[in-house]
Coordinates of C-alpha atoms and ligand atoms in Angstrom, one line a residue:
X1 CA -11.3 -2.5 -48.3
X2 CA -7.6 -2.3 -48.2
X3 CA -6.0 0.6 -49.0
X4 CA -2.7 1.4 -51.2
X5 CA 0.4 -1.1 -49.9
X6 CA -1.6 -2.8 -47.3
X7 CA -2.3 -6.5 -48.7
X8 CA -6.2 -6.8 -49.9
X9 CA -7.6 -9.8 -48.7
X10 CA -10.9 -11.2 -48.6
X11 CA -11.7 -13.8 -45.6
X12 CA -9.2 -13.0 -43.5
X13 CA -6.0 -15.2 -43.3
X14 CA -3.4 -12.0 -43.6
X15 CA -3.3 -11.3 -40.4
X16 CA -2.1 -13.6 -37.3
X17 CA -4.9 -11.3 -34.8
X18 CA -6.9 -13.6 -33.5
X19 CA -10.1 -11.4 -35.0
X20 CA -8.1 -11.6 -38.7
X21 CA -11.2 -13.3 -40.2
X22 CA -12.9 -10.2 -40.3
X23 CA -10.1 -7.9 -41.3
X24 CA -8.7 -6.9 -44.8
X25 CA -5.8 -4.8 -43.7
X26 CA -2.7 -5.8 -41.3
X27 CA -2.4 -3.1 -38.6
X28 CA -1.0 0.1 -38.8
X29 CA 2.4 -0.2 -36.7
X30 CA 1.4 2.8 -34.9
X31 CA -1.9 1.5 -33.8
X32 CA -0.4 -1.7 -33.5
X33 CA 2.4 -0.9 -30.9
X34 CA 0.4 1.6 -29.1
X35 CA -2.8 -0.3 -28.2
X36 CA -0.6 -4.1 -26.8
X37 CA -0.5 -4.5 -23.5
X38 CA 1.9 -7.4 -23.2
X39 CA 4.9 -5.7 -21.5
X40 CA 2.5 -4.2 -18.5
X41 CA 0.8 -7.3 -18.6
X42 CA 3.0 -10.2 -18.7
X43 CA 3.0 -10.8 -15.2
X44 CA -0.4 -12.0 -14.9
X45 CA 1.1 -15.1 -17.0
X46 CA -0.1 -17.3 -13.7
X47 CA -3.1 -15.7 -13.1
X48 CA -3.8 -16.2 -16.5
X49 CA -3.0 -19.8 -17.1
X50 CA -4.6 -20.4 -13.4
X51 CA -7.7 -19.3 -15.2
X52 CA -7.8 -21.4 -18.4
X53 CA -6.9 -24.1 -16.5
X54 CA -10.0 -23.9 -14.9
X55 CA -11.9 -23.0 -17.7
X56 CA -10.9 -26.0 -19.6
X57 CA -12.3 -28.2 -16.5
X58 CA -15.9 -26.2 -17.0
X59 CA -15.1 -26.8 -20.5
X60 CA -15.8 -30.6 -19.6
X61 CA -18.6 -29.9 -17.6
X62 CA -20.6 -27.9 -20.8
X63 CA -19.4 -30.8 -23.3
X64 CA -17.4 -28.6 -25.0
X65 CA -14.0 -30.5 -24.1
X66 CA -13.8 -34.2 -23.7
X67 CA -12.1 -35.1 -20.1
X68 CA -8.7 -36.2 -22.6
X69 CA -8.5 -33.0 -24.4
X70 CA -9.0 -31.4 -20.9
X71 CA -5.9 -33.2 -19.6
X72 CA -4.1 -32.6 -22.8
X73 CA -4.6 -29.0 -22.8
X74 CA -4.1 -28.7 -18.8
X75 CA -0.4 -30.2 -19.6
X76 CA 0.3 -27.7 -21.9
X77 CA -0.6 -24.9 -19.9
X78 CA 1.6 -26.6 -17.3
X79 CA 4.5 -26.6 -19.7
X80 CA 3.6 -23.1 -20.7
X81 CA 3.8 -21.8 -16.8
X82 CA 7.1 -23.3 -16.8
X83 CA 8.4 -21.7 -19.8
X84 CA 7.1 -18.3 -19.2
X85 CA 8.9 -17.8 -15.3
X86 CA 10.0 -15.7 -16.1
X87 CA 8.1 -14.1 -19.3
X88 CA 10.8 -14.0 -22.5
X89 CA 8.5 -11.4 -24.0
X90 CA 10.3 -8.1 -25.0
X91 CA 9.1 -4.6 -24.1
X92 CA 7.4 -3.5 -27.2
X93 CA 4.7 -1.4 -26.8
X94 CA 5.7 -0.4 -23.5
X95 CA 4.7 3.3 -22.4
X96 CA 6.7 3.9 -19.3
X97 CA 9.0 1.6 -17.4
X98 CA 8.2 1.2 -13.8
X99 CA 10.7 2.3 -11.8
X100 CA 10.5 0.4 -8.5
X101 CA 12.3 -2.5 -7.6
X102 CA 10.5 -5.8 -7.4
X103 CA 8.4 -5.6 -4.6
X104 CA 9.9 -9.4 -3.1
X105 CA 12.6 -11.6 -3.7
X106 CA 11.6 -14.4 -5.9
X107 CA 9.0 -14.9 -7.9
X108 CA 8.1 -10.8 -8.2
X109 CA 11.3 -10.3 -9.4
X110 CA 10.3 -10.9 -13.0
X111 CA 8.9 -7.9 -13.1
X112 CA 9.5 -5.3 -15.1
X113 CA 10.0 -7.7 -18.0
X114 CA 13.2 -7.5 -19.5
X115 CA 13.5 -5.3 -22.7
X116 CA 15.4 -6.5 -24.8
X117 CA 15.4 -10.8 -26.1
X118 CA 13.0 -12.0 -28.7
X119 CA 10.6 -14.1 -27.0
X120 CA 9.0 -17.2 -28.8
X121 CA 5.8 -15.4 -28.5
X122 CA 7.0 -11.8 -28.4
X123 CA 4.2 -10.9 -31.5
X124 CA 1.2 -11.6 -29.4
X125 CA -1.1 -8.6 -28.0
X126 CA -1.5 -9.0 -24.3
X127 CA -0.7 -12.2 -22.0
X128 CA -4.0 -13.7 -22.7
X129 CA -3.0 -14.1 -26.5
X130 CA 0.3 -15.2 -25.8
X131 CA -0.8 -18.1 -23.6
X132 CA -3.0 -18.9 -26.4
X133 CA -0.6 -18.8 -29.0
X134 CA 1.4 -20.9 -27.5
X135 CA -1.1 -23.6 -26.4
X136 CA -2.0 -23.5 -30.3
X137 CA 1.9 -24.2 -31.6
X138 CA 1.2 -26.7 -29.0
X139 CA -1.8 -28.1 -29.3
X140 CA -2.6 -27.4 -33.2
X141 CA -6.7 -27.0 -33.7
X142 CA -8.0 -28.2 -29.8
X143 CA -5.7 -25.1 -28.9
X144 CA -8.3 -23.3 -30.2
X145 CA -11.2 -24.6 -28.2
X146 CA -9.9 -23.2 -25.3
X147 CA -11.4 -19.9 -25.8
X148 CA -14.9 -21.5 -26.4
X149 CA -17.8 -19.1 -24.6
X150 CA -14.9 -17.0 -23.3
X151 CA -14.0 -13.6 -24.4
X152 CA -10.6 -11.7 -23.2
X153 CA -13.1 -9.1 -21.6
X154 CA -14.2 -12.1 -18.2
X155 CA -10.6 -13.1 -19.0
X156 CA -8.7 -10.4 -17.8
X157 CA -11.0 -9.3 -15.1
X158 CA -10.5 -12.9 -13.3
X159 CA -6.9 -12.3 -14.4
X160 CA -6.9 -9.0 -12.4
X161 CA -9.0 -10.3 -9.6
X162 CA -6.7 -13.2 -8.5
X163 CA -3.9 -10.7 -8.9
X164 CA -5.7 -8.8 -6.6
X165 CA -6.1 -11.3 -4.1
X166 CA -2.9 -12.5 -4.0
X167 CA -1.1 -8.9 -4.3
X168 CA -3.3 -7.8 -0.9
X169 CA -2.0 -11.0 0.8
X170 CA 1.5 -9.7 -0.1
X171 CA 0.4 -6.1 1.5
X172 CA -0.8 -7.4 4.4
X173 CA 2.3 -9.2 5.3
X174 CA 4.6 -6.1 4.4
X175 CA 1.7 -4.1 7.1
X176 CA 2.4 -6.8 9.7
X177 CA 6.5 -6.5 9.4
X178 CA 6.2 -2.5 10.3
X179 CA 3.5 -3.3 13.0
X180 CA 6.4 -5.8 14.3
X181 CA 9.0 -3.5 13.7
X182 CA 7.1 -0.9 15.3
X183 CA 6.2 -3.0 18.1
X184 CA 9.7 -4.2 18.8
X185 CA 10.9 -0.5 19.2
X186 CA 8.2 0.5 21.4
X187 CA 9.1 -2.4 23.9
X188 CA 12.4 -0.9 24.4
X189 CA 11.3 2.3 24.9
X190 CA 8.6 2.5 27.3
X191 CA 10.2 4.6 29.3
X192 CA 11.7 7.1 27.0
X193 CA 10.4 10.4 27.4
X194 CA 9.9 12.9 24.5
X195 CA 7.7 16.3 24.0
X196 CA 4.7 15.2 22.1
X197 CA 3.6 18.1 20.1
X198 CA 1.0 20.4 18.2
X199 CA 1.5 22.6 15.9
X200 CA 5.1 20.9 15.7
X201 CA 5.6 23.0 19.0
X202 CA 6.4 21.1 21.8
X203 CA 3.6 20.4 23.8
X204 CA 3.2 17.7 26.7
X205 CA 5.3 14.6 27.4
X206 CA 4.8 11.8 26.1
X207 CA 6.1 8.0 25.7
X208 CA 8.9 7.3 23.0
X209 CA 6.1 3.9 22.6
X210 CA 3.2 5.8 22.9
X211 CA 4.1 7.9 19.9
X212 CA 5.1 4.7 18.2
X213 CA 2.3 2.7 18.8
X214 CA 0.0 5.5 17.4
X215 CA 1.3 4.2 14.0
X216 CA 0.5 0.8 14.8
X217 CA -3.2 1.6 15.3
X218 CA -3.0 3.1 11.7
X219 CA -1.2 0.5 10.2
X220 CA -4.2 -1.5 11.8
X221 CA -7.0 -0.2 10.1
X222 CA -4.8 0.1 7.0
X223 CA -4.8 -3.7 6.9
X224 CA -8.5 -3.7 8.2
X225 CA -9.2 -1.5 4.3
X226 CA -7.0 -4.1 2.4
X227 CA -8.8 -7.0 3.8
X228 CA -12.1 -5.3 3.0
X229 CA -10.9 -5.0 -0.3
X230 CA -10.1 -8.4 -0.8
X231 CA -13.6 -9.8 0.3
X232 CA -15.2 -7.9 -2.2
X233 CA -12.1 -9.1 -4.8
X234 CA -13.4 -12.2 -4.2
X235 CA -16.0 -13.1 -6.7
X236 CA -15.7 -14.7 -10.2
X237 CA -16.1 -13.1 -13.4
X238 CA -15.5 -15.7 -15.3
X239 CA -18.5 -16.9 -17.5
X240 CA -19.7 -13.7 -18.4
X241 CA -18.2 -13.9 -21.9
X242 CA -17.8 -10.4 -23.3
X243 CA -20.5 -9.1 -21.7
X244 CA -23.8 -10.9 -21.9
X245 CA -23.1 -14.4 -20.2
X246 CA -21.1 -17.4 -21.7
X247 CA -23.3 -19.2 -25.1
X248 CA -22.8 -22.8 -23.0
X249 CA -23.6 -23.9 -19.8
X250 CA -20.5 -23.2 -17.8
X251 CA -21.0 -24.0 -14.1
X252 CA -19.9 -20.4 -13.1
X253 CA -20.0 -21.4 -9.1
X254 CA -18.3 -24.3 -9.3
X255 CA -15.7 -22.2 -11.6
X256 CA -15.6 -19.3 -9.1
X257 CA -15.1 -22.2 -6.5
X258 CA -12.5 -24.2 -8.4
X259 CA -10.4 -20.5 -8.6
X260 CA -10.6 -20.0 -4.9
X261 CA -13.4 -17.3 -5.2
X262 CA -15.8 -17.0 -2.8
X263 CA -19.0 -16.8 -5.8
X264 CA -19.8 -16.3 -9.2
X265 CA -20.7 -12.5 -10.3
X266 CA -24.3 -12.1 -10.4
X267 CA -24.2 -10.1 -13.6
X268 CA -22.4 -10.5 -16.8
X269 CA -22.1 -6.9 -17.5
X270 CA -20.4 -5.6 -14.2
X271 CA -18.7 -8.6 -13.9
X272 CA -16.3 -7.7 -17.2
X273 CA -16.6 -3.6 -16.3
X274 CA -16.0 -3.4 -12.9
X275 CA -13.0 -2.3 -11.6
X276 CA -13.7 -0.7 -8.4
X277 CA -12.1 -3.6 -6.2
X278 CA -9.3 -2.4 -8.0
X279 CA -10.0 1.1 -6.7
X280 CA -10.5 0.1 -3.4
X281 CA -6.9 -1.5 -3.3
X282 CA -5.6 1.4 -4.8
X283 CA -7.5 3.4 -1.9
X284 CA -6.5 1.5 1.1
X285 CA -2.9 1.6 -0.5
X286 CA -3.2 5.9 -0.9
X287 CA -4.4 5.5 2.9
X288 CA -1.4 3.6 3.7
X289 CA 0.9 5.3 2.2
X290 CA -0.4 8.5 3.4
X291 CA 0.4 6.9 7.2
X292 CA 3.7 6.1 5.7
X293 CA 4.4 9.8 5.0
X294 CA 4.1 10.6 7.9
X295 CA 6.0 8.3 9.7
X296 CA 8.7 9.1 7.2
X297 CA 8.3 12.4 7.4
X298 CA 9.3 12.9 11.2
X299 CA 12.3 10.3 10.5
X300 CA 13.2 12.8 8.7
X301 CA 12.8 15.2 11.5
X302 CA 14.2 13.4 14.2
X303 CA 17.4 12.5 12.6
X304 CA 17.6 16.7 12.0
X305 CA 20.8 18.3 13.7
X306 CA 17.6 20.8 15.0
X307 CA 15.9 17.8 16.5
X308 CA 18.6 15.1 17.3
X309 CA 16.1 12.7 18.4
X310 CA 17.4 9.7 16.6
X311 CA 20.0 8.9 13.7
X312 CA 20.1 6.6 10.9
X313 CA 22.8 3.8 11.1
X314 CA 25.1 4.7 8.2
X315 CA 23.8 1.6 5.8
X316 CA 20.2 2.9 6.1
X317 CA 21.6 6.7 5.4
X318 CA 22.9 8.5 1.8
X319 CA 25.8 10.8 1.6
X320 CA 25.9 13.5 -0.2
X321 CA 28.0 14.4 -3.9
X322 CA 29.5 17.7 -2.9
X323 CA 29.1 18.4 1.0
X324 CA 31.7 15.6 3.3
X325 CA 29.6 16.2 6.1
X326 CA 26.0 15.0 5.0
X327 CA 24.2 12.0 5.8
X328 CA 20.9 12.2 4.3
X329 CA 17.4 10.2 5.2
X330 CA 16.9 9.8 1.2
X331 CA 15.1 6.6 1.8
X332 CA 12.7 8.2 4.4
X333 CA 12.4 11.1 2.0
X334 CA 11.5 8.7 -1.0
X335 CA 8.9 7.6 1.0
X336 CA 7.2 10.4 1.7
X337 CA 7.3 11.4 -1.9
X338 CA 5.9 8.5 -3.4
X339 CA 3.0 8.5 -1.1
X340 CA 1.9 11.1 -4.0
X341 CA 2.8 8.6 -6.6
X342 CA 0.5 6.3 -5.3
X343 CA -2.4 8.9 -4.9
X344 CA -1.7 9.4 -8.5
X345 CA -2.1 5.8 -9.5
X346 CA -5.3 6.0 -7.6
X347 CA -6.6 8.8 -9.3
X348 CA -5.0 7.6 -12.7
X349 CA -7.5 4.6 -12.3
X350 CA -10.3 6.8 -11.3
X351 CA -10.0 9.0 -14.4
X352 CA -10.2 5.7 -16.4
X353 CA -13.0 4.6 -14.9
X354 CA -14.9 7.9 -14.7
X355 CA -17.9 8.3 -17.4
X356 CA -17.1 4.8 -19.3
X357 CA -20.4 3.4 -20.5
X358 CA -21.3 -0.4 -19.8
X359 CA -19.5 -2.8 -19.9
X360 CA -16.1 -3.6 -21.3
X361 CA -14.3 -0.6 -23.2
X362 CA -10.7 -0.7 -23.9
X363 CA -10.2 2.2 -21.8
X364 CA -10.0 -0.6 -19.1
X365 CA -6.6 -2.0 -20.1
X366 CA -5.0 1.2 -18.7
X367 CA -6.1 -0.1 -15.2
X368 CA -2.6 -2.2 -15.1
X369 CA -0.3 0.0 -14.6
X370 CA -1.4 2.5 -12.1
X371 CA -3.2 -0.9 -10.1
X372 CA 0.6 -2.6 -10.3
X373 CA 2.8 0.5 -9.9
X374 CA 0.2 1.8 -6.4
X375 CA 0.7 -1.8 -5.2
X376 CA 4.6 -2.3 -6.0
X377 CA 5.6 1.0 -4.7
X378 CA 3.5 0.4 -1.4
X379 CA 4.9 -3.1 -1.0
X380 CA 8.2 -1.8 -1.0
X381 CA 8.0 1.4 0.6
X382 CA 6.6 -0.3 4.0
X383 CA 9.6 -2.7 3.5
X384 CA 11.7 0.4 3.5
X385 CA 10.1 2.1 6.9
X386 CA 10.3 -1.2 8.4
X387 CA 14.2 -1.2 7.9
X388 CA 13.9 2.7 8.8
X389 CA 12.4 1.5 12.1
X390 CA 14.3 -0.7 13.0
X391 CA 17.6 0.6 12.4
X392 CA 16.6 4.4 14.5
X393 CA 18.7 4.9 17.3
X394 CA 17.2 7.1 19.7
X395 CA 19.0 9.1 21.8
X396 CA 17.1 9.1 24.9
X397 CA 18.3 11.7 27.0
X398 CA 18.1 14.7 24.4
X399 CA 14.9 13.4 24.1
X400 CA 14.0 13.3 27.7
X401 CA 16.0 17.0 27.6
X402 CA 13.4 18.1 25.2
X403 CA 10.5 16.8 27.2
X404 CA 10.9 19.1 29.9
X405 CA 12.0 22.8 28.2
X406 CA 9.1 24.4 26.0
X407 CA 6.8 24.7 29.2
X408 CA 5.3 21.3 28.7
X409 CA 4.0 20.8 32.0
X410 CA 2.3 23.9 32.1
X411 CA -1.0 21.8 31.6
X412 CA 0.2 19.5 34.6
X413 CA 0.1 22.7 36.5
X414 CA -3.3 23.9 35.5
X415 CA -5.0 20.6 36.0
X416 CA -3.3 20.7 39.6
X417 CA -4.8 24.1 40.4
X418 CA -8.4 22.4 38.5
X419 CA -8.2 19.5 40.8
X420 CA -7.8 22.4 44.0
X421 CA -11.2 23.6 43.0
X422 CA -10.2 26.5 40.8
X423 CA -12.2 26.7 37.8
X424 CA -9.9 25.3 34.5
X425 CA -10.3 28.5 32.8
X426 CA -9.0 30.9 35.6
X427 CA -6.4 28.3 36.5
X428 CA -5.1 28.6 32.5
X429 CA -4.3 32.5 32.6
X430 CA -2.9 31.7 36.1
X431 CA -0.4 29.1 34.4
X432 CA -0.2 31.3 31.7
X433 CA 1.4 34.1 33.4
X434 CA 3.3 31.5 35.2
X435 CA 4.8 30.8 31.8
X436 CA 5.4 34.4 30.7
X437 CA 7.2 35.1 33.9
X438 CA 9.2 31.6 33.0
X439 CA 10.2 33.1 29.8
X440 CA 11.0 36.4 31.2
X441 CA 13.4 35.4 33.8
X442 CA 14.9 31.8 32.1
X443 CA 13.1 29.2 34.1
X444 CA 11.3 26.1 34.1
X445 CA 7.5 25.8 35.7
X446 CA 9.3 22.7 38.0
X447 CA 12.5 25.8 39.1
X448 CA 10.2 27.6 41.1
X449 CA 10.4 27.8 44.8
X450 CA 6.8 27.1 46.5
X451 CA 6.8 31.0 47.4
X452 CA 7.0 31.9 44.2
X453 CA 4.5 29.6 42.7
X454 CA 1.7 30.8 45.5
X455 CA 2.6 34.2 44.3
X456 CA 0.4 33.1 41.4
X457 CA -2.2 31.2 43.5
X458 CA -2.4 30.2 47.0
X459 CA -3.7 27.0 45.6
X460 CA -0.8 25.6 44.9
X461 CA 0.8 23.5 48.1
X462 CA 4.1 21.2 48.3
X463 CA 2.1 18.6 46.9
X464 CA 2.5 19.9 43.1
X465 CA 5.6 18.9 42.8
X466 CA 5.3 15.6 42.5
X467 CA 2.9 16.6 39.5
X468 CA 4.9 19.3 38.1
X469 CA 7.8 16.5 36.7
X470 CA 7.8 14.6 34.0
X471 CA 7.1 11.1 35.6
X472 CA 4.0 12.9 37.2
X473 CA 2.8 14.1 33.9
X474 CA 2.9 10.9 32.3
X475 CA 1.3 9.4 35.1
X476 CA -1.9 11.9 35.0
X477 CA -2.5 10.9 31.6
X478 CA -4.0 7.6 33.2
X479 CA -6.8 7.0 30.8
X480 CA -7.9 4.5 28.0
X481 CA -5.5 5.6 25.4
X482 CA -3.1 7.8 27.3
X483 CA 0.5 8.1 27.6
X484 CA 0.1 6.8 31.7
X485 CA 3.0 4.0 31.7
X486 CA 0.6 1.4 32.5
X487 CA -1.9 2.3 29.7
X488 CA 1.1 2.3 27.5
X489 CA 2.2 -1.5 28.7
X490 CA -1.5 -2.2 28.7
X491 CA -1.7 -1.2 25.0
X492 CA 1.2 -2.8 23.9
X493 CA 0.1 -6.0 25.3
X494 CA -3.3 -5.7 23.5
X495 CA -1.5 -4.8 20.1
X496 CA 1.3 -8.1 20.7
X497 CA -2.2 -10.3 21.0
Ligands
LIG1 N1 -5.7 -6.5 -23.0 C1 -7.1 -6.1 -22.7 C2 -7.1 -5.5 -21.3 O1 -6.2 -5.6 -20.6 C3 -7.9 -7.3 -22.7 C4 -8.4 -7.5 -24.1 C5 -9.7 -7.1 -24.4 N2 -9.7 -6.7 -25.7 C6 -10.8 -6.6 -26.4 N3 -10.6 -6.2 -27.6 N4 -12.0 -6.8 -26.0 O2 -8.2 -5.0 -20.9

C-alpha cells in the first residue's frame, strides 16, 4: 500500500471520497479529473434532492430516521435547492462543452454550468456527492444517515428517470408549438396550389396545407413515441441499493408513489442497469428530428432562387461574410444537420450500453451527455422550425405557376380516358405521347384544342376540361387522405380537435 509521494495511511481518513475508509492512496489527478461527472451532471441537482427528499421520508418508515431528523434533513435539502439554482460548481472534469443553447428560458438556462467560479462544493465527484457534502457541512453526522440502504448506482437511475419524465414533458410541448405553427399556416393556405412531387420532379398538384399537414401527422406519432417512452420512464428504482435490494425495509411503492412514479422496479438488478428508457427517448427524439430534416430541408428549397416558393423574413435569415447579395436559411440548415447529431447521441448511448454485463458498471455514467445533448438539441431545434414556420411567406402564385407546367395533370388526363372505359394502361401511353407531343411543340396538356386531343383518342369529349385544370385535379383526389379541398378542411378540422 501506498506508493512513493502518495501519503501511506492505514484506515482511511486521507482522503475526503466518500469510500476513503478503504483506500491508502489519494487519487491520481489524472484518474481523478477524468472519471467526475459533476460538470455534465449538475443539472440533475433537483432531481437529485427530489429523490433524497423522499428517501429520507422511507427512511422514517424503516426506523432508520426518526420523523425530527427527517424534517431536519428535508430543510436542508430545501436550503440546498436554493443554493444550488443555479449550480456554483466549476467545469472540472468536463470532456466537451455542449454547444446548444438552453433548451428554455428559465430554469434550463443553467445549463451548461458556468466554467469558471469556485463553488462551495466544487471538490465533490458527481451531483449526488455534492448534495451530500453539503447536507454533511450541514447537518454534521445525521448528514450521513442519509445514504442508509442507498447506493449512488438506484440514485442516479431515479435521478435520470425523473429527468426523463420531465425532459419528455418539455418535448412534447415544443411537438405541439410546430403542430400549432404548422396548423396555423395550413389554415391560410387551403387554397394554395403547388406541384407536389416525386423524385423531386414535379408531379401532381397538390394543397399548400395538404403538404403541410403531412408534417403534422409525423409530428403526431413523434409525440405518440415520446409518450410511450415516458410510460415506461415511469417506474422507481429507488430501493434497489447497488444492485441486490436495499438492507432495510424501504417501502419501495410508496417511495415510487411519493416521486410521482407510477411503481416500484420489480427487480434490483435492472432497476440500477437499465437504461433503455433512455434509449427510447433518444429514439423517438432521432425520429423527430429526422421529420425535422426534412421539413428543414425543403425550407431550404423553397426559399431557393430555383424554387421561389417562399422566403425567409430577414430576422429569421443569415447574410453572408463576402457575397452582398446572400440571404441564407442557416437556421433551417442547422437543423437539418443536427438531426445527425442527435442519431449520434442515440448511437453514442447504444454503444455504452452494448455488451455491459449486469448491473451497474461505470460505463453507465457516460449516458448523460449523449441522453442531455439528443434532448437539448431536439428541444431547441423544433423551437427553431416552429419560428421557421411561421415566419415563411409563400408566394402563392409562382407556386400556383409551378402547379400547372411539368405536365402535372397528365394523370388527370389518363384517369379521364380510365373513367371512358379505356383500360389505365393503354390510356397511360395515350397521355404519354400526349406529353411528348407537349414537349415537342411548347404546350400544356390543358392548351390543346378538343381536335387535337381526339387525335390521341376519340375518348376524350368537351367534358375533360373541367378535369384537365388544376381545380379539377384537386377535386379528383376526393378520398380519405387526399388533397380534394374538402378532405383537406376535413383533415384540418380533425387535426385542430
Ligand atoms: N456518477 C455515477 C453515474 O453517473 C454514479 C456513481 C456511481 N458510482 C459508483 N462508483 N458506483 O453513473
Amino acid at each position: 500500500m501506498g506508493g512513493a509521494g502518495q501519503a501511506d495511511v492505514e484506515g482511511g481518513e486521507l482522503s475526503d471520497q466518500p469510500w476513503g475508509g478503504r483506500f491508502g492512496e489519494e487519487p491520481d489527478p489524472l484518474i481523478d479529473r477524468f472519471t467526475r461527472s459533476l460538470a455534465v451532471d449538475s443539472r440533475l441537482y433537483r432531481e437529485d434532492i427530489a429523490g433524497s427528499r423522499a428517501y429520507a421520508k422511507a427512511l422514517v418508515g424503516a426506523g432508520v430516521l426518526t420523523a425530527e431528523e427527517q424534517l431536519r434533513i428535508d430543510l436542508a435539502l430545501q436550503e440546498i435547492q436554493s443554493e444550488f439554482s443555479p449550480p456554483p460548481f466549476t467545469g472540472e472534469g468536463r470532456v466537451g462543452a455542449a454547444s446548444n443553447p438552453p433548451p428554455l428560458a428559465g430554469e434550463a438556462a443553467s445549463y451548461p454550468p458556468p466554467l469558471a467560479g469556485e463553488g462551495t462544493v466544487g471538490a465533490s465527484e458527481d451531483i449526488h456527492m455534492a448534495v451530500e457534502d453539503r447536507l454533511r457541512q450541514k447537518l454534521g453526522p445525521l448528514g450521513g444517515k442519509l445514504h442508509t440502504g442507498r447506493s449512488r448506482n438506484d440514485q442516479v437511475a431515479v435521478d435520470l428517470r425523473l429527468y426523463v419524465k420531465t425532459a419528455g414533458a418539455q418535448l412534447i410541448d415544443a411537438v405541439s408549438g410546430l403542430e400549432s405553427a404548422l396548423i396555423a399556416r395550413a389554415e391560410e393556405h387551403l387554397d394554395t396550389v403547388m406541384p407536389g412531387y416525386t423524385h423531386t420532379q414535379r408531379a401532381q398538384p397538390v394543397l399548400l396545407a395538404h403538404h403541410l399537414l403531412a408534417y403534422v401527422e409525423m409530428l403526431h406519432r413523434d409525440r405518440g413515441r415520446i409518450q410511450d417512452a415516458l410510460n415506461r420512464a415511469d417506474v422507481s428504482p429507488l430501493g434497489a441499493g447497488a444492485l441486490a435490494g436495499s438492507g432495510f425495509p424501504i417501502d419501495r411503492t410508496a417511495l415510487a408513489h411519493e416521486l410521482g412514479f407510477a411503481a416500484a422496479a420489480a427487480n434490483s438488478l435492472d432497476a440500477v442497469a437499465d437504461r433503455d428508457f433512455a434509449l427510447e427517448l433518444l429514439a423517438a427524439c432521432s425520429i423527430a428530428m429526422v421529420h425535422l430534416s426534412r421539413l428543414c430541408g425543403e425550407i431550404v428549397l423553397w426559399t431557393s432562387v430555383e424554387f421561389s416558393f417562399a422566403a425567409l423574413p430577414d430576422a429569421l435569415a443569415s447574410g453572408s461574410s463576402m457575397m452582398p447579395n446572400k440571404k441564407n436559411p442557416c437556421a433551417a440548415e442547422l437543423v437539418r444537420a443536427k438531426s445527425g447529431r442527435v442519431a449520434g447521441d442515440l448511437m453514442n448511448l447504444l454503444m455504452v450500453l452494448k455488451g455491459l454485463p449486469l448491473a451497474y458498471n461505470r460505463d453507465l455514467q457516460e449516458d448523460k451527455e449523449a441522453l442531455f445533448d439528443g434532448v437539448d438539441t431536439t428541444i431547441v431545434c423544433l423551437q427553431v422550425a416552429a419560428r421557421l414556420v411561421l415566419g415563411l411567406q409563400f408566394d402563392r402564385d409562382l407556386m400556383r405557376t409551378a402547379a400547372l407546367s411539368g405536365y402535372t395533370l397528365a394523370t388527370e388526363a389518363a384517369d379521364y380516358l380510365s373513367r371512358k372505359g379505356l383500360p389505365f394502361r393503354d390510356a397511360h401511353r395515350v397521355v404519354g405521347q400526349m406529353v411528348a407531343r407537349g414537349i415537342a411543340t411548347h404546350q400544356g396538356l390543358e392548351d390543346f384544342s378538343l381536335e387535337e386531343l381526339q387525335q390521341f383518342s376519340p375518348l376524350f369529349s368537351a367534358d375533360v376540361f373541367d378535369y384537365l385544370t388544376l381545380e379539377g385535379a384537386l377535386k379528383s383526389r376526393d378520398v380519405l387522405g387526399g388533397t380534394a379541398p374538402a378532405r383537406v378542411k376535413e383533415a384540418l378540422a380533425r387535426v385542430k380537435a
